[in-house]
PDB file of C-alpha atoms in Angstrom:
ATOM      1  CA  MET A   1      -0.029  -0.655   0.386  1.00 72.00           C
ATOM      2  CA  ALA A   2       2.766   1.931   1.158  1.00 83.00           C
ATOM      3  CA  ALA A   3       4.920   1.993  -2.990  1.00 89.00           C
ATOM      4  CA  LEU A   4       0.457   2.893  -4.599  1.00 88.00           C
ATOM      5  CA  HIS A   5       0.534   5.524  -2.047  1.00 88.00           C
ATOM      6  CA  LEU A   6       4.039   7.244  -3.364  1.00 91.00           C
ATOM      7  CA  LEU A   7       3.029   6.407  -7.034  1.00 93.00           C
ATOM      8  CA  VAL A   8      -0.242   8.811  -6.175  1.00 92.00           C
ATOM      9  CA  ARG A   9       2.132  11.444  -5.016  1.00 92.00           C
ATOM     10  CA  THR A  10       5.089  10.832  -7.757  1.00 94.00           C
ATOM     11  CA  VAL A  11       2.788  10.976 -10.647  1.00 95.00           C
ATOM     12  CA  HIS A  12       0.860  14.209  -8.922  1.00 95.00           C
ATOM     13  CA  VAL A  13       4.230  16.317  -8.156  1.00 95.00           C
ATOM     14  CA  LEU A  14       5.214  15.103 -12.597  1.00 97.00           C
ATOM     15  CA  GLY A  15       2.031  16.053 -13.120  1.00 97.00           C
ATOM     16  CA  MET A  16       2.138  19.854 -11.449  1.00 97.00           C
ATOM     17  CA  VAL A  17       5.500  20.080 -13.567  1.00 97.00           C
ATOM     18  CA  LEU A  18       3.790  18.907 -17.056  1.00 97.00           C
ATOM     19  CA  LEU A  19       1.069  21.957 -15.982  1.00 97.00           C
ATOM     20  CA  LEU A  20       3.371  24.173 -14.672  1.00 97.00           C
ATOM     21  CA  GLY A  21       5.996  24.011 -16.968  1.00 97.00           C
ATOM     22  CA  GLY A  22       4.273  23.674 -20.009  1.00 97.00           C
ATOM     23  CA  SER A  23       2.794  26.995 -19.922  1.00 97.00           C
ATOM     24  CA  ALA A  24       5.901  28.674 -19.357  1.00 97.00           C
ATOM     25  CA  PHE A  25       7.279  27.352 -22.124  1.00 96.00           C
ATOM     26  CA  ALA A  26       4.586  27.722 -24.222  1.00 95.00           C
ATOM     27  CA  TRP A  27       4.668  31.570 -23.503  1.00 95.00           C
ATOM     28  CA  ASN A  28       8.607  31.345 -24.804  1.00 96.00           C
ATOM     29  CA  ALA A  29       7.712  29.735 -28.022  1.00 94.00           C
ATOM     30  CA  LEU A  30       5.160  32.141 -28.523  1.00 91.00           C
ATOM     31  CA  ARG A  31       7.774  34.970 -27.942  1.00 92.00           C
ATOM     32  CA  VAL A  32      10.163  33.018 -30.218  1.00 93.00           C
ATOM     33  CA  ASP A  33       7.669  31.933 -32.687  1.00 90.00           C
ATOM     34  CA  PRO A  34       4.204  33.227 -32.697  1.00 87.00           C
ATOM     35  CA  ASP A  35       2.479  30.243 -35.113  1.00 86.00           C
ATOM     36  CA  SER A  36       4.587  27.665 -32.387  1.00 88.00           C
ATOM     37  CA  SER A  37       2.200  25.042 -31.898  1.00 87.00           C
ATOM     38  CA  PHE A  38       3.123  24.263 -29.067  1.00 92.00           C
ATOM     39  CA  PRO A  39      -0.207  25.730 -27.513  1.00 91.00           C
ATOM     40  CA  ALA A  40      -2.453  23.685 -28.705  1.00 89.00           C
ATOM     41  CA  LEU A  41      -0.444  20.570 -27.863  1.00 92.00           C
ATOM     42  CA  TYR A  42       0.018  22.286 -24.543  1.00 95.00           C
ATOM     43  CA  GLU A  43      -3.816  22.424 -24.377  1.00 95.00           C
ATOM     44  CA  TRP A  44      -4.088  18.755 -24.395  1.00 95.00           C
ATOM     45  CA  LEU A  45      -1.367  17.644 -22.229  1.00 96.00           C
ATOM     46  CA  PHE A  46      -3.066  20.028 -19.592  1.00 97.00           C
ATOM     47  CA  TRP A  47      -6.865  17.921 -19.273  1.00 97.00           C
ATOM     48  CA  GLY A  48      -5.533  14.860 -18.932  1.00 97.00           C
ATOM     49  CA  ALA A  49      -2.935  16.459 -16.402  1.00 97.00           C
ATOM     50  CA  MET A  50      -5.475  18.277 -14.879  1.00 97.00           C
ATOM     51  CA  GLY A  51      -8.020  15.025 -14.270  1.00 96.00           C
ATOM     52  CA  ALA A  52      -4.970  12.892 -12.690  1.00 96.00           C
ATOM     53  CA  MET A  53      -3.921  15.945 -10.823  1.00 96.00           C
ATOM     54  CA  LEU A  54      -7.697  15.263  -8.772  1.00 95.00           C
ATOM     55  CA  VAL A  55      -7.899  12.202  -8.388  1.00 94.00           C
ATOM     56  CA  THR A  56      -3.978  12.047  -6.829  1.00 94.00           C
ATOM     57  CA  GLY A  57      -4.654  14.989  -4.501  1.00 93.00           C
ATOM     58  CA  VAL A  58      -8.019  13.694  -3.008  1.00 91.00           C
ATOM     59  CA  GLY A  59      -6.273  10.252  -3.264  1.00 89.00           C
ATOM     60  CA  ASN A  60      -2.845  12.264  -0.943  1.00 88.00           C
ATOM     61  CA  LEU A  61      -6.219  13.448   1.134  1.00 87.00           C
ATOM     62  CA  GLY A  62      -7.371  10.162   1.924  1.00 85.00           C
ATOM     63  CA  VAL A  63      -4.062   9.227   2.944  1.00 83.00           C
ATOM     64  CA  LEU A  64      -3.027  12.423   5.106  1.00 82.00           C
ATOM     65  CA  GLY A  65      -6.473  12.879   6.416  1.00 82.00           C
ATOM     66  CA  ALA A  66      -8.536  15.713   6.014  1.00 83.00           C
ATOM     67  CA  PRO A  67      -8.202  18.520   7.506  1.00 84.00           C
ATOM     68  CA  GLY A  68     -10.897  20.153  10.022  1.00 85.00           C
ATOM     69  CA  PRO A  69     -12.121  23.705   8.286  1.00 87.00           C
ATOM     70  CA  ALA A  70     -10.993  25.411  10.787  1.00 89.00           C
ATOM     71  CA  THR A  71      -8.334  24.644  11.526  1.00 91.00           C
ATOM     72  CA  ARG A  72      -4.845  26.558   9.715  1.00 91.00           C
ATOM     73  CA  TRP A  73      -3.893  23.388   7.367  1.00 90.00           C
ATOM     74  CA  GLY A  74      -7.506  23.103   7.103  1.00 92.00           C
ATOM     75  CA  ARG A  75      -8.249  26.523   5.778  1.00 93.00           C
ATOM     76  CA  LEU A  76      -5.056  26.885   3.044  1.00 93.00           C
ATOM     77  CA  LEU A  77      -6.317  24.251   1.961  1.00 94.00           C
ATOM     78  CA  THR A  78      -9.787  25.523   1.441  1.00 94.00           C
ATOM     79  CA  VAL A  79      -7.481  28.764  -0.926  1.00 95.00           C
ATOM     80  CA  LYS A  80      -5.509  25.773  -2.900  1.00 95.00           C
ATOM     81  CA  LEU A  81      -8.812  24.345  -3.996  1.00 95.00           C
ATOM     82  CA  ALA A  82     -10.435  27.740  -4.786  1.00 96.00           C
ATOM     83  CA  LEU A  83      -7.172  28.745  -6.934  1.00 96.00           C
ATOM     84  CA  VAL A  84      -7.311  25.522  -8.371  1.00 97.00           C
ATOM     85  CA  LEU A  85     -10.938  26.281  -9.337  1.00 96.00           C
ATOM     86  CA  ALA A  86     -10.183  29.990 -10.364  1.00 96.00           C
ATOM     87  CA  VAL A  87      -7.093  28.023 -13.150  1.00 97.00           C
ATOM     88  CA  LEU A  88      -9.362  25.122 -14.205  1.00 97.00           C
ATOM     89  CA  LEU A  89     -11.991  27.758 -15.704  1.00 96.00           C
ATOM     90  CA  GLY A  90      -9.611  30.273 -16.775  1.00 96.00           C
ATOM     91  CA  SER A  91      -8.044  27.458 -18.725  1.00 97.00           C
ATOM     92  CA  LEU A  92     -11.816  25.878 -19.982  1.00 97.00           C
ATOM     93  CA  LEU A  93     -11.991  29.742 -21.962  1.00 96.00           C
ATOM     94  CA  ARG A  94      -7.725  29.980 -22.487  1.00 95.00           C
ATOM     95  CA  THR A  95      -8.814  26.280 -23.905  1.00 95.00           C
ATOM     96  CA  LEU A  96     -11.965  27.690 -26.455  1.00 94.00           C
ATOM     97  CA  VAL A  97      -9.932  30.512 -27.151  1.00 92.00           C
ATOM     98  CA  VAL A  98      -7.520  28.701 -28.356  1.00 90.00           C
ATOM     99  CA  GLU A  99      -8.977  25.988 -30.707  1.00 88.00           C
ATOM    100  CA  ARG A 100     -10.693  28.964 -31.803  1.00 87.00           C
ATOM    101  CA  LEU A 101      -6.830  30.991 -33.045  1.00 84.00           C
ATOM    102  CA  ARG A 102      -5.878  27.772 -34.478  1.00 73.00           C
ATOM    103  CA  GLU A 103      -8.783  28.303 -37.691  1.00 66.00           C
ATOM    104  CA  GLY A 104      -7.904  31.280 -37.666  1.00 61.00           C
ATOM    105  CA  ASP A 105      -5.078  33.730 -38.316  1.00 61.00           C
ATOM    106  CA  THR A 106      -2.598  32.754 -34.571  1.00 61.00           C
ATOM    107  CA  THR A 107       0.429  35.233 -35.351  1.00 68.00           C
ATOM    108  CA  ALA A 108      -1.826  38.518 -34.483  1.00 67.00           C
ATOM    109  CA  ALA A 109      -3.365  36.618 -31.109  1.00 80.00           C
ATOM    110  CA  SER A 110      -0.292  35.259 -30.032  1.00 84.00           C
ATOM    111  CA  GLY A 111       0.461  38.790 -27.702  1.00 86.00           C
ATOM    112  CA  SER A 112      -2.626  38.305 -26.289  1.00 86.00           C
ATOM    113  CA  LEU A 113      -1.953  34.801 -26.006  1.00 89.00           C
ATOM    114  CA  ARG A 114       1.083  35.056 -24.280  1.00 92.00           C
ATOM    115  CA  ARG A 115      -0.586  36.731 -21.466  1.00 92.00           C
ATOM    116  CA  LEU A 116      -2.633  33.439 -21.008  1.00 93.00           C
ATOM    117  CA  TYR A 117      -0.277  31.336 -20.703  1.00 96.00           C
ATOM    118  CA  GLY A 118       1.878  34.012 -17.848  1.00 96.00           C
ATOM    119  CA  ALA A 119      -1.341  34.361 -16.525  1.00 96.00           C
ATOM    120  CA  THR A 120      -1.133  29.994 -16.131  1.00 97.00           C
ATOM    121  CA  THR A 121       1.818  29.955 -14.851  1.00 97.00           C
ATOM    122  CA  LEU A 122       1.611  33.204 -12.146  1.00 97.00           C
ATOM    123  CA  ALA A 123      -1.507  31.137 -10.706  1.00 97.00           C
ATOM    124  CA  LEU A 124      -0.543  28.083 -11.098  1.00 97.00           C
ATOM    125  CA  LEU A 125       3.015  28.977  -9.064  1.00 97.00           C
ATOM    126  CA  ALA A 126       0.938  30.596  -6.550  1.00 97.00           C
ATOM    127  CA  VAL A 127      -0.927  26.757  -5.803  1.00 96.00           C
ATOM    128  CA  VAL A 128       2.458  25.677  -5.864  1.00 96.00           C
ATOM    129  CA  VAL A 129       3.692  27.686  -3.227  1.00 95.00           C
ATOM    130  CA  LEU A 130       0.792  26.683  -1.441  1.00 94.00           C
ATOM    131  CA  ALA A 131       1.342  23.163  -2.134  1.00 93.00           C
ATOM    132  CA  GLU A 132       4.639  23.354   0.093  1.00 92.00           C
ATOM    133  CA  VAL A 133       3.320  25.874   2.531  1.00 91.00           C
ATOM    134  CA  LEU A 134       0.592  22.660   3.283  1.00 88.00           C
ATOM    135  CA  ALA A 135       3.001  19.962   2.880  1.00 84.00           C
ATOM    136  CA  HIS A 136       5.862  20.845   5.603  1.00 79.00           C
ATOM    137  CA  GLY A 137       4.721  24.421   7.316  1.00 70.00           C
TER     138      GLY A 137
ATOM    139  CA  MET B   1      -9.085   6.537 -39.445  1.00 44.00           C
ATOM    140  CA  ALA B   2     -11.469   6.575 -38.114  1.00 47.00           C
ATOM    141  CA  ASP B   3     -11.154   3.411 -36.162  1.00 55.00           C
ATOM    142  CA  ARG B   4      -8.517   5.113 -34.974  1.00 62.00           C
ATOM    143  CA  PRO B   5      -9.329   4.089 -30.468  1.00 62.00           C
ATOM    144  CA  ILE B   6      -8.880   8.196 -29.715  1.00 59.00           C
ATOM    145  CA  GLU B   7     -11.484   9.001 -32.510  1.00 59.00           C
ATOM    146  CA  ARG B   8     -13.863   6.024 -31.816  1.00 64.00           C
ATOM    147  CA  LEU B   9     -13.735   7.886 -28.579  1.00 63.00           C
ATOM    148  CA  LEU B  10     -13.945  11.831 -29.411  1.00 64.00           C
ATOM    149  CA  GLY B  11     -15.126  11.346 -32.527  1.00 62.00           C
ATOM    150  CA  SER B  12     -13.382  12.997 -36.393  1.00 60.00           C
ATOM    151  CA  GLU B  13     -14.571  16.195 -35.717  1.00 67.00           C
ATOM    152  CA  ARG B  14     -13.834  19.166 -32.515  1.00 80.00           C
ATOM    153  CA  ARG B  15     -11.725  16.749 -31.267  1.00 88.00           C
ATOM    154  CA  LEU B  16     -10.264  18.942 -28.704  1.00 91.00           C
ATOM    155  CA  GLU B  17     -12.920  20.700 -27.650  1.00 93.00           C
ATOM    156  CA  THR B  18     -14.202  17.458 -27.051  1.00 94.00           C
ATOM    157  CA  TRP B  19     -11.813  16.115 -24.725  1.00 95.00           C
ATOM    158  CA  THR B  20     -11.637  20.052 -23.202  1.00 96.00           C
ATOM    159  CA  VAL B  21     -15.605  20.229 -22.011  1.00 97.00           C
ATOM    160  CA  ALA B  22     -15.667  17.017 -20.712  1.00 97.00           C
ATOM    161  CA  THR B  23     -12.723  16.891 -18.809  1.00 97.00           C
ATOM    162  CA  PHE B  24     -13.947  19.890 -17.189  1.00 98.00           C
ATOM    163  CA  ASP B  25     -17.264  18.866 -16.510  1.00 97.00           C
ATOM    164  CA  VAL B  26     -15.880  15.795 -14.929  1.00 97.00           C
ATOM    165  CA  ILE B  27     -12.758  18.369 -12.777  1.00 97.00           C
ATOM    166  CA  ALA B  28     -15.382  21.073 -11.924  1.00 97.00           C
ATOM    167  CA  LEU B  29     -17.536  18.509 -10.399  1.00 96.00           C
ATOM    168  CA  GLY B  30     -15.279  16.212  -8.762  1.00 95.00           C
ATOM    169  CA  LEU B  31     -13.781  19.706  -8.008  1.00 96.00           C
ATOM    170  CA  VAL B  32     -16.899  21.268  -6.129  1.00 96.00           C
ATOM    171  CA  GLY B  33     -17.174  17.850  -4.379  1.00 94.00           C
ATOM    172  CA  VAL B  34     -14.190  18.008  -2.496  1.00 94.00           C
ATOM    173  CA  LEU B  35     -14.723  21.885  -1.322  1.00 94.00           C
ATOM    174  CA  ALA B  36     -17.498  21.157  -0.339  1.00 94.00           C
ATOM    175  CA  GLY B  37     -17.505  18.960   1.768  1.00 93.00           C
ATOM    176  CA  HIS B  38     -14.168  19.977   2.889  1.00 93.00           C
ATOM    177  CA  ALA B  39     -16.009  23.341   3.787  1.00 92.00           C
ATOM    178  CA  SER B  40     -18.384  21.456   5.401  1.00 91.00           C
ATOM    179  CA  GLY B  41     -16.104  19.048   7.599  1.00 88.00           C
ATOM    180  CA  ALA B  42     -17.436  15.989   6.106  1.00 88.00           C
ATOM    181  CA  LEU B  43     -13.667  15.043   3.953  1.00 86.00           C
ATOM    182  CA  GLY B  44     -12.054  13.755   6.631  1.00 81.00           C
ATOM    183  CA  SER B  45     -14.781  10.312   7.738  1.00 82.00           C
ATOM    184  CA  VAL B  46     -15.862  10.109   3.745  1.00 83.00           C
ATOM    185  CA  LEU B  47     -12.283   9.981   2.176  1.00 83.00           C
ATOM    186  CA  PRO B  48     -10.389   7.233   4.167  1.00 77.00           C
ATOM    187  CA  GLY B  49     -13.713   4.320   3.327  1.00 78.00           C
ATOM    188  CA  LEU B  50     -13.050   4.412  -0.473  1.00 80.00           C
ATOM    189  CA  GLY B  51      -9.486   3.276  -0.616  1.00 83.00           C
ATOM    190  CA  THR B  52      -7.313   4.745  -3.721  1.00 85.00           C
ATOM    191  CA  VAL B  53      -7.429   2.206  -6.064  1.00 88.00           C
ATOM    192  CA  PRO B  54     -11.997   2.158  -6.257  1.00 89.00           C
ATOM    193  CA  GLY B  55     -11.332   5.251  -5.927  1.00 90.00           C
ATOM    194  CA  ILE B  56      -9.162   6.636  -9.036  1.00 92.00           C
ATOM    195  CA  LEU B  57     -11.572   3.255 -11.806  1.00 93.00           C
ATOM    196  CA  ALA B  58     -14.253   5.507  -9.876  1.00 93.00           C
ATOM    197  CA  PHE B  59     -13.569   8.206 -11.267  1.00 94.00           C
ATOM    198  CA  GLY B  60     -11.729   6.832 -14.707  1.00 95.00           C
ATOM    199  CA  TYR B  61     -15.157   5.382 -14.835  1.00 96.00           C
ATOM    200  CA  LEU B  62     -16.781   8.479 -15.316  1.00 96.00           C
ATOM    201  CA  TRP B  63     -14.299  10.024 -16.967  1.00 96.00           C
ATOM    202  CA  VAL B  64     -14.814   7.702 -20.017  1.00 96.00           C
ATOM    203  CA  LEU B  65     -18.699   7.768 -19.640  1.00 97.00           C
ATOM    204  CA  THR B  66     -18.137  12.079 -20.304  1.00 97.00           C
ATOM    205  CA  LEU B  67     -16.451  11.704 -23.115  1.00 96.00           C
ATOM    206  CA  VAL B  68     -18.828   9.397 -24.758  1.00 95.00           C
ATOM    207  CA  ALA B  69     -21.619  11.196 -23.539  1.00 96.00           C
ATOM    208  CA  THR B  70     -20.303  14.850 -24.337  1.00 96.00           C
ATOM    209  CA  ARG B  71     -18.904  13.544 -27.899  1.00 94.00           C
ATOM    210  CA  TRP B  72     -23.016  12.174 -28.777  1.00 94.00           C
ATOM    211  CA  VAL B  73     -23.624  16.286 -28.112  1.00 94.00           C
ATOM    212  CA  LEU B  74     -21.912  17.604 -29.853  1.00 92.00           C
ATOM    213  CA  ALA B  75     -22.161  15.791 -32.774  1.00 89.00           C
ATOM    214  CA  GLU B  76     -24.873  18.092 -34.523  1.00 85.00           C
ATOM    215  CA  GLY B  77     -22.489  20.836 -33.547  1.00 83.00           C
ATOM    216  CA  GLY B  78     -19.725  22.558 -32.000  1.00 85.00           C
ATOM    217  CA  LEU B  79     -20.245  25.578 -28.286  1.00 87.00           C
ATOM    218  CA  SER B  80     -19.775  27.778 -30.473  1.00 80.00           C
ATOM    219  CA  ARG B  81     -22.535  31.174 -31.595  1.00 71.00           C
ATOM    220  CA  THR B  82     -21.661  30.355 -35.291  1.00 69.00           C
ATOM    221  CA  GLU B  83     -22.596  26.425 -34.832  1.00 68.00           C
ATOM    222  CA  SER B  84     -26.535  27.130 -36.342  1.00 64.00           C
ATOM    223  CA  ARG B  85     -27.455  24.368 -34.295  1.00 74.00           C
ATOM    224  CA  PRO B  86     -30.712  26.708 -31.833  1.00 85.00           C
ATOM    225  CA  LEU B  87     -29.074  26.198 -27.900  1.00 87.00           C
ATOM    226  CA  GLY B  88     -32.341  24.895 -26.705  1.00 90.00           C
ATOM    227  CA  ARG B  89     -31.366  21.166 -29.190  1.00 90.00           C
ATOM    228  CA  LEU B  90     -27.949  21.642 -27.288  1.00 91.00           C
ATOM    229  CA  LEU B  91     -28.832  22.457 -23.529  1.00 93.00           C
ATOM    230  CA  ALA B  92     -31.314  19.245 -24.169  1.00 94.00           C
ATOM    231  CA  ARG B  93     -29.232  17.496 -25.826  1.00 94.00           C
ATOM    232  CA  GLY B  94     -26.716  18.145 -22.321  1.00 95.00           C
ATOM    233  CA  VAL B  95     -28.924  16.568 -20.350  1.00 97.00           C
ATOM    234  CA  ALA B  96     -30.361  13.755 -22.232  1.00 97.00           C
ATOM    235  CA  GLY B  97     -26.564  12.626 -21.815  1.00 96.00           C
ATOM    236  CA  ALA B  98     -25.515  13.924 -18.769  1.00 97.00           C
ATOM    237  CA  ALA B  99     -28.967  12.013 -17.126  1.00 97.00           C
ATOM    238  CA  LEU B 100     -26.941   9.002 -19.284  1.00 97.00           C
ATOM    239  CA  VAL B 101     -23.912   9.262 -17.836  1.00 97.00           C
ATOM    240  CA  GLY B 102     -25.999   9.354 -14.148  1.00 96.00           C
ATOM    241  CA  ALA B 103     -28.044   5.949 -14.523  1.00 95.00           C
ATOM    242  CA  ALA B 104     -25.102   4.382 -15.381  1.00 96.00           C
ATOM    243  CA  PHE B 105     -22.339   5.681 -13.304  1.00 95.00           C
ATOM    244  CA  VAL B 106     -24.655   5.083  -9.743  1.00 94.00           C
ATOM    245  CA  GLY B 107     -26.381   2.158 -11.605  1.00 92.00           C
ATOM    246  CA  GLY B 108     -22.393   1.183 -12.340  1.00 92.00           C
ATOM    247  CA  LEU B 109     -21.500   1.737  -8.784  1.00 90.00           C
ATOM    248  CA  GLY B 110     -24.836   0.246  -7.350  1.00 85.00           C
ATOM    249  CA  LEU B 111     -24.231  -2.956  -9.501  1.00 85.00           C
ATOM    250  CA  VAL B 112     -20.597  -3.345  -8.871  1.00 85.00           C
ATOM    251  CA  GLY B 113     -20.437  -3.124  -5.435  1.00 81.00           C
ATOM    252  CA  GLY B 114     -23.749  -5.270  -4.877  1.00 77.00           C
ATOM    253  CA  LEU B 115     -22.167  -7.812  -6.815  1.00 77.00           C
ATOM    254  CA  ILE B 116     -18.734  -7.433  -4.482  1.00 78.00           C
ATOM    255  CA  THR B 117     -20.324  -7.784  -1.149  1.00 73.00           C
ATOM    256  CA  LEU B 118     -22.571  -9.946  -2.185  1.00 66.00           C
ATOM    257  CA  ALA B 119     -22.867 -12.164   1.021  1.00 64.00           C
ATOM    258  CA  PRO B 120     -25.209 -15.760   1.284  1.00 63.00           C
ATOM    259  CA  GLY B 121     -27.304 -13.846   3.121  1.00 67.00           C
ATOM    260  CA  ILE B 122     -28.386 -11.437   0.262  1.00 70.00           C
ATOM    261  CA  GLU B 123     -30.655 -11.665  -2.766  1.00 77.00           C
ATOM    262  CA  PRO B 124     -29.842 -10.935  -5.860  1.00 77.00           C
ATOM    263  CA  LEU B 125     -33.318  -9.025  -6.089  1.00 83.00           C
ATOM    264  CA  SER B 126     -31.941  -6.702  -3.831  1.00 80.00           C
ATOM    265  CA  VAL B 127     -28.825  -6.204  -5.354  1.00 80.00           C
ATOM    266  CA  ALA B 128     -31.025  -5.658  -9.285  1.00 86.00           C
ATOM    267  CA  LEU B 129     -33.474  -2.954  -6.335  1.00 86.00           C
ATOM    268  CA  LEU B 130     -29.810  -1.220  -6.082  1.00 84.00           C
ATOM    269  CA  THR B 131     -29.162  -0.660  -9.348  1.00 87.00           C
ATOM    270  CA  LEU B 132     -31.808   0.488 -10.617  1.00 91.00           C
ATOM    271  CA  PHE B 133     -32.687   3.266  -7.922  1.00 90.00           C
ATOM    272  CA  GLY B 134     -29.318   4.000  -8.412  1.00 89.00           C
ATOM    273  CA  ALA B 135     -29.379   4.002 -12.484  1.00 93.00           C
ATOM    274  CA  VAL B 136     -32.640   5.957 -11.399  1.00 94.00           C
ATOM    275  CA  GLY B 137     -31.902   8.575  -8.615  1.00 94.00           C
ATOM    276  CA  GLY B 138     -28.235   8.969 -11.112  1.00 94.00           C
ATOM    277  CA  ALA B 139     -30.580  10.300 -13.549  1.00 95.00           C
ATOM    278  CA  LEU B 140     -32.043  13.115 -11.727  1.00 96.00           C
ATOM    279  CA  GLY B 141     -28.966  14.006 -10.364  1.00 96.00           C
ATOM    280  CA  GLY B 142     -26.993  14.017 -13.613  1.00 96.00           C
ATOM    281  CA  ALA B 143     -29.637  15.640 -15.608  1.00 96.00           C
ATOM    282  CA  VAL B 144     -29.556  18.736 -13.033  1.00 97.00           C
ATOM    283  CA  VAL B 145     -25.970  18.768 -12.934  1.00 96.00           C
ATOM    284  CA  GLY B 146     -26.030  18.709 -17.104  1.00 96.00           C
ATOM    285  CA  LEU B 147     -27.898  20.941 -17.188  1.00 96.00           C
ATOM    286  CA  VAL B 148     -26.034  23.732 -14.854  1.00 96.00           C
ATOM    287  CA  LEU B 149     -22.934  23.163 -16.702  1.00 96.00           C
ATOM    288  CA  GLY B 150     -23.997  23.025 -20.250  1.00 95.00           C
ATOM    289  CA  LEU B 151     -25.570  26.620 -19.417  1.00 95.00           C
ATOM    290  CA  PHE B 152     -21.720  27.178 -18.189  1.00 96.00           C
ATOM    291  CA  ASP B 153     -19.482  25.673 -21.028  1.00 96.00           C
ATOM    292  CA  VAL B 154     -21.983  26.985 -22.904  1.00 94.00           C
ATOM    293  CA  GLY B 155     -22.058  30.830 -21.475  1.00 95.00           C
ATOM    294  CA  VAL B 156     -17.567  30.330 -21.324  1.00 96.00           C
ATOM    295  CA  ALA B 157     -18.054  28.547 -25.399  1.00 94.00           C
ATOM    296  CA  ARG B 158     -19.771  32.350 -26.134  1.00 93.00           C
ATOM    297  CA  THR B 159     -17.291  34.523 -24.356  1.00 94.00           C
ATOM    298  CA  ALA B 160     -14.241  32.957 -26.070  1.00 93.00           C
ATOM    299  CA  ASP B 161     -16.105  33.797 -29.532  1.00 91.00           C
ATOM    300  CA  ALA B 162     -16.491  37.178 -27.920  1.00 91.00           C
ATOM    301  CA  VAL B 163     -11.984  37.239 -26.809  1.00 90.00           C
ATOM    302  CA  VAL B 164     -10.827  35.940 -31.343  1.00 88.00           C
ATOM    303  CA  GLY B 165     -13.669  38.164 -32.525  1.00 86.00           C
ATOM    304  CA  ARG B 166     -12.753  41.627 -30.832  1.00 83.00           C
ATOM    305  CA  LEU B 167      -9.166  39.598 -31.391  1.00 79.00           C
ATOM    306  CA  ALA B 168      -9.675  39.192 -35.355  1.00 71.00           C
ATOM    307  CA  ASP B 169     -10.706  43.594 -35.145  1.00 69.00           C
TER     308      ASP B 169
END
């Protein structure tokens, strides 16, 4: 069982590496080449990784034990979950914008897309910081 | 190559939209559930009883069901304003698809759970009734969730249309 829980935590950490690294890479790819096809690939990977993050995150909570909502740890968890929900909502809009732009001229919109990926990167970075505080105080 | 596994699951058109909307709906539903459970203090007592492997399998089952249903809902046209399909028809299809997902998910879990825990003293009829009532309850719950998420998905898609239109100007 310990090996399974280690695997769950590993997938959770690697999922965040893919989400955060991918969005930063997409931001830079558009900076270097406004016609880059990487953002479209990232959108596919993003949603797969988000699904894995949810199921492994809930698995982690089950193993570690969910805190009471009024404790410091519980309040931090509420903030983290709310932030993840905000990232999720923003990402739905971002993906649908990217999908629609793929059918037209993306070059003119690359500046706006870069800002979207920049905002995604910063929001995910905030999630990582909150996760570190939750794990290590 | 309509027979590729990804095309069997997501269709050959609007694959990214199908993948995105279906996955968003499953994750949003799960996340809101976790947030509500945490805020009420119930999460601490519910999670340990679920188990890691059954939880992963149940989530995967719901994900696949939602992908198939979303593919069916979007088969007549995507969420974009430029698609000619009336909004009411799109939402009705979304409610029907979500009701089927709810019925298959809750009914399926009831059937599997009933068979696993089938002890000598429990009648198979009880398992069948549990599955049936679970499927009906799941269908009703799924229809409500489908309407709420359908309205939300359409709202975000129309916002994306407006953003792209503004970028094009």
